[in-house]
Amino acid sequence: MKDLKRALLLLTSISFYLIVPAQENTLPVREPDYNKPFLFEQLPQRILCSTDELQSLLQAQQGQAVNTDLALHFNFRGTVVSVADKYAGDLVSVTIRSSNYAGAVLNLARVRLSDGSIKFTGRIISLQHGDAFDLVQENNQYYFIKKGFYDLINE
């Protein structure tokens, strides 16, 4: 009878151990994949951008097809998927899904600052690729600067 009780206790303990694990083995954070292919390999590291082209993109309507030369030898085609105009035009943004750079999305915003000046911010990024472009202002000119995906995004 003692052996039967021990066997039942052992069987119950093993069943409980298998059904109710104390800890999960998976981490809640995804590890970066530094082996993603590059989408913008053929483009230079730094591209001077026309503010007139940026301004024209911000006037596009949702669903509209766009085809623009953001810079010399940098044609961007796609479809506008989102448009926002907030705070009486002080913040205008547009999101364009690219048709000539697979998986890439251009996020562009124009902010009117308290002194009346205008600042553009933006990124061209693809979740499937290891490179991206960040729009930066230097000496009153805007440049798309090539960066690594994980320099811009934390996973």
Tab-separated table of C-alpha atoms in Angstrom:
chain	number	residue	atom	x	y	z
A	1	MET	CA	0.000	0.000	0.000
A	2	LYS	CA	2.912	2.362	0.765
A	3	ASP	CA	4.363	1.755	-2.699
A	4	LEU	CA	1.008	2.521	-4.312
A	5	LYS	CA	0.757	5.832	-2.408
A	6	ARG	CA	4.308	6.760	-3.418
A	7	ALA	CA	3.605	5.878	-7.050
A	8	LEU	CA	0.421	7.983	-7.069
A	9	LEU	CA	2.245	10.875	-5.409
A	10	LEU	CA	5.049	10.637	-7.976
A	11	LEU	CA	2.566	10.462	-10.868
A	12	THR	CA	0.630	13.458	-9.515
A	13	SER	CA	3.846	15.463	-9.066
A	14	ILE	CA	5.013	14.720	-12.601
A	15	SER	CA	1.597	15.618	-14.047
A	16	PHE	CA	1.521	18.861	-12.092
A	17	TYR	CA	5.066	19.701	-13.227
A	18	LEU	CA	4.146	19.177	-16.893
A	19	ILE	CA	0.867	21.083	-16.746
A	20	VAL	CA	1.945	24.108	-14.704
A	21	PRO	CA	5.425	25.269	-15.735
A	22	ALA	CA	6.963	27.779	-13.360
A	23	GLN	CA	8.907	29.683	-15.983
A	24	GLU	CA	8.735	30.251	-19.695
A	25	ASN	CA	11.857	29.648	-21.764
A	26	THR	CA	11.064	32.301	-24.370
A	27	LEU	CA	12.258	35.847	-23.963
A	28	PRO	CA	9.687	38.638	-24.357
A	29	VAL	CA	12.108	40.653	-26.513
A	30	ARG	CA	12.961	39.866	-30.128
A	31	GLU	CA	16.627	39.675	-30.920
A	32	PRO	CA	17.779	41.940	-33.778
A	33	ASP	CA	18.362	40.263	-37.138
A	34	TYR	CA	21.545	41.882	-38.423
A	35	ASN	CA	21.502	39.691	-41.541
A	36	LYS	CA	18.562	41.430	-43.219
A	37	PRO	CA	19.186	42.265	-46.897
A	38	PHE	CA	19.795	45.888	-47.867
A	39	LEU	CA	17.187	47.705	-49.949
A	40	PHE	CA	19.046	50.945	-50.682
A	41	GLU	CA	22.487	49.520	-51.523
A	42	GLN	CA	22.639	51.289	-54.899
A	43	LEU	CA	21.952	54.718	-53.355
A	44	PRO	CA	24.575	56.969	-51.751
A	45	GLN	CA	24.916	57.426	-47.990
A	46	ARG	CA	23.784	61.059	-48.130
A	47	ILE	CA	21.223	62.508	-50.542
A	48	LEU	CA	20.389	66.212	-50.806
A	49	CYS	CA	16.612	66.550	-50.894
A	50	SER	CA	14.404	69.210	-52.457
A	51	THR	CA	12.089	70.939	-49.969
A	52	ASP	CA	9.703	71.688	-52.856
A	53	GLU	CA	9.301	67.938	-53.433
A	54	LEU	CA	8.735	67.340	-49.726
A	55	GLN	CA	6.107	70.078	-49.667
A	56	SER	CA	4.324	68.634	-52.708
A	57	LEU	CA	4.140	65.186	-51.057
A	58	LEU	CA	2.422	66.718	-48.045
A	59	GLN	CA	-0.365	67.992	-50.314
A	60	ALA	CA	-1.208	64.489	-51.594
A	61	GLN	CA	-4.539	62.869	-50.752
A	62	GLN	CA	-5.116	59.412	-49.297
A	63	GLY	CA	-5.205	56.762	-52.041
A	64	GLN	CA	-3.369	59.005	-54.511
A	65	ALA	CA	-0.486	57.555	-56.537
A	66	VAL	CA	2.711	59.597	-56.258
A	67	ASN	CA	5.799	59.620	-58.450
A	68	THR	CA	8.440	62.079	-57.330
A	69	ASP	CA	12.145	62.696	-57.593
A	70	LEU	CA	13.067	63.320	-53.979
A	71	ALA	CA	16.606	64.009	-55.173
A	72	LEU	CA	18.774	63.562	-58.226
A	73	HIS	CA	18.701	59.830	-59.101
A	74	PHE	CA	16.271	59.094	-56.260
A	75	ASN	CA	12.814	58.484	-57.679
A	76	PHE	CA	10.151	57.387	-55.202
A	77	ARG	CA	6.838	55.950	-56.378
A	78	GLY	CA	3.976	54.693	-54.285
A	79	THR	CA	0.491	55.146	-52.894
A	80	VAL	CA	-0.544	57.481	-50.086
A	81	VAL	CA	-1.954	55.328	-47.274
A	82	SER	CA	-2.391	57.964	-44.570
A	83	VAL	CA	-2.722	61.747	-44.331
A	84	ALA	CA	-3.057	63.842	-41.172
A	85	ASP	CA	-3.518	67.594	-40.709
A	86	LYS	CA	-3.627	68.696	-37.073
A	87	TYR	CA	-3.579	71.919	-35.096
A	88	ALA	CA	-4.754	74.209	-37.909
A	89	GLY	CA	-1.983	73.054	-40.236
A	90	ASP	CA	0.829	73.280	-37.692
A	91	LEU	CA	1.395	69.527	-38.066
A	92	VAL	CA	0.887	67.822	-41.412
A	93	SER	CA	1.998	64.263	-42.105
A	94	VAL	CA	1.757	61.723	-44.890
A	95	THR	CA	2.606	58.025	-45.163
A	96	ILE	CA	3.377	56.561	-48.581
A	97	ARG	CA	3.816	52.854	-49.319
A	98	SER	CA	6.457	52.473	-52.014
A	99	SER	CA	5.911	50.558	-55.237
A	100	ASN	CA	9.511	50.743	-56.476
A	101	TYR	CA	11.261	49.848	-53.179
A	102	ALA	CA	9.628	46.615	-52.006
A	103	GLY	CA	8.227	46.878	-48.490
A	104	ALA	CA	9.420	50.455	-47.946
A	105	VAL	CA	7.275	53.165	-46.396
A	106	LEU	CA	7.964	56.905	-46.430
A	107	ASN	CA	6.758	58.775	-43.342
A	108	LEU	CA	6.995	62.530	-43.780
A	109	ALA	CA	5.859	65.354	-41.507
A	110	ARG	CA	5.976	69.144	-41.573
A	111	VAL	CA	5.875	71.035	-38.283
A	112	ARG	CA	5.348	74.776	-37.957
A	113	LEU	CA	7.381	75.916	-34.956
A	114	SER	CA	6.381	78.661	-32.524
A	115	ASP	CA	8.652	81.178	-34.300
A	116	GLY	CA	6.829	80.490	-37.595
A	117	SER	CA	9.636	78.482	-39.177
A	118	ILE	CA	8.987	75.118	-40.792
A	119	LYS	CA	10.756	71.860	-40.028
A	120	PHE	CA	10.462	68.590	-41.953
A	121	THR	CA	11.021	65.165	-40.422
A	122	GLY	CA	10.826	61.823	-42.121
A	123	ARG	CA	12.054	58.308	-42.689
A	124	ILE	CA	12.033	55.739	-45.426
A	125	ILE	CA	12.046	52.339	-43.810
A	126	SER	CA	11.232	48.712	-44.572
A	127	LEU	CA	10.710	46.153	-41.816
A	128	GLN	CA	12.163	43.427	-44.048
A	129	HIS	CA	15.444	45.199	-44.800
A	130	GLY	CA	18.515	46.236	-42.852
A	131	ASP	CA	18.874	49.805	-44.094
A	132	ALA	CA	16.738	52.930	-43.988
A	133	PHE	CA	16.872	56.663	-44.659
A	134	ASP	CA	16.417	59.372	-42.046
A	135	LEU	CA	15.592	62.941	-43.090
A	136	VAL	CA	17.853	65.441	-41.321
A	137	GLN	CA	18.357	69.190	-41.592
A	138	GLU	CA	21.865	70.605	-41.911
A	139	ASN	CA	22.656	74.233	-42.774
A	140	ASN	CA	19.068	74.961	-43.864
A	141	GLN	CA	19.079	72.024	-46.296
A	142	TYR	CA	17.504	68.597	-45.939
A	143	TYR	CA	19.312	65.334	-46.531
A	144	PHE	CA	18.271	61.712	-46.503
A	145	ILE	CA	21.002	59.972	-44.504
A	146	LYS	CA	21.336	56.210	-44.858
A	147	LYS	CA	21.283	54.389	-41.531
A	148	GLY	CA	20.974	50.860	-40.292
A	149	PHE	CA	17.486	49.612	-39.489
A	150	TYR	CA	18.376	49.005	-35.847
A	151	ASP	CA	19.906	52.480	-35.546
A	152	LEU	CA	16.359	53.808	-35.962
A	153	ILE	CA	14.174	51.009	-34.580
A	154	ASN	CA	14.389	49.082	-31.319
A	155	GLU	CA	12.754	45.679	-31.242
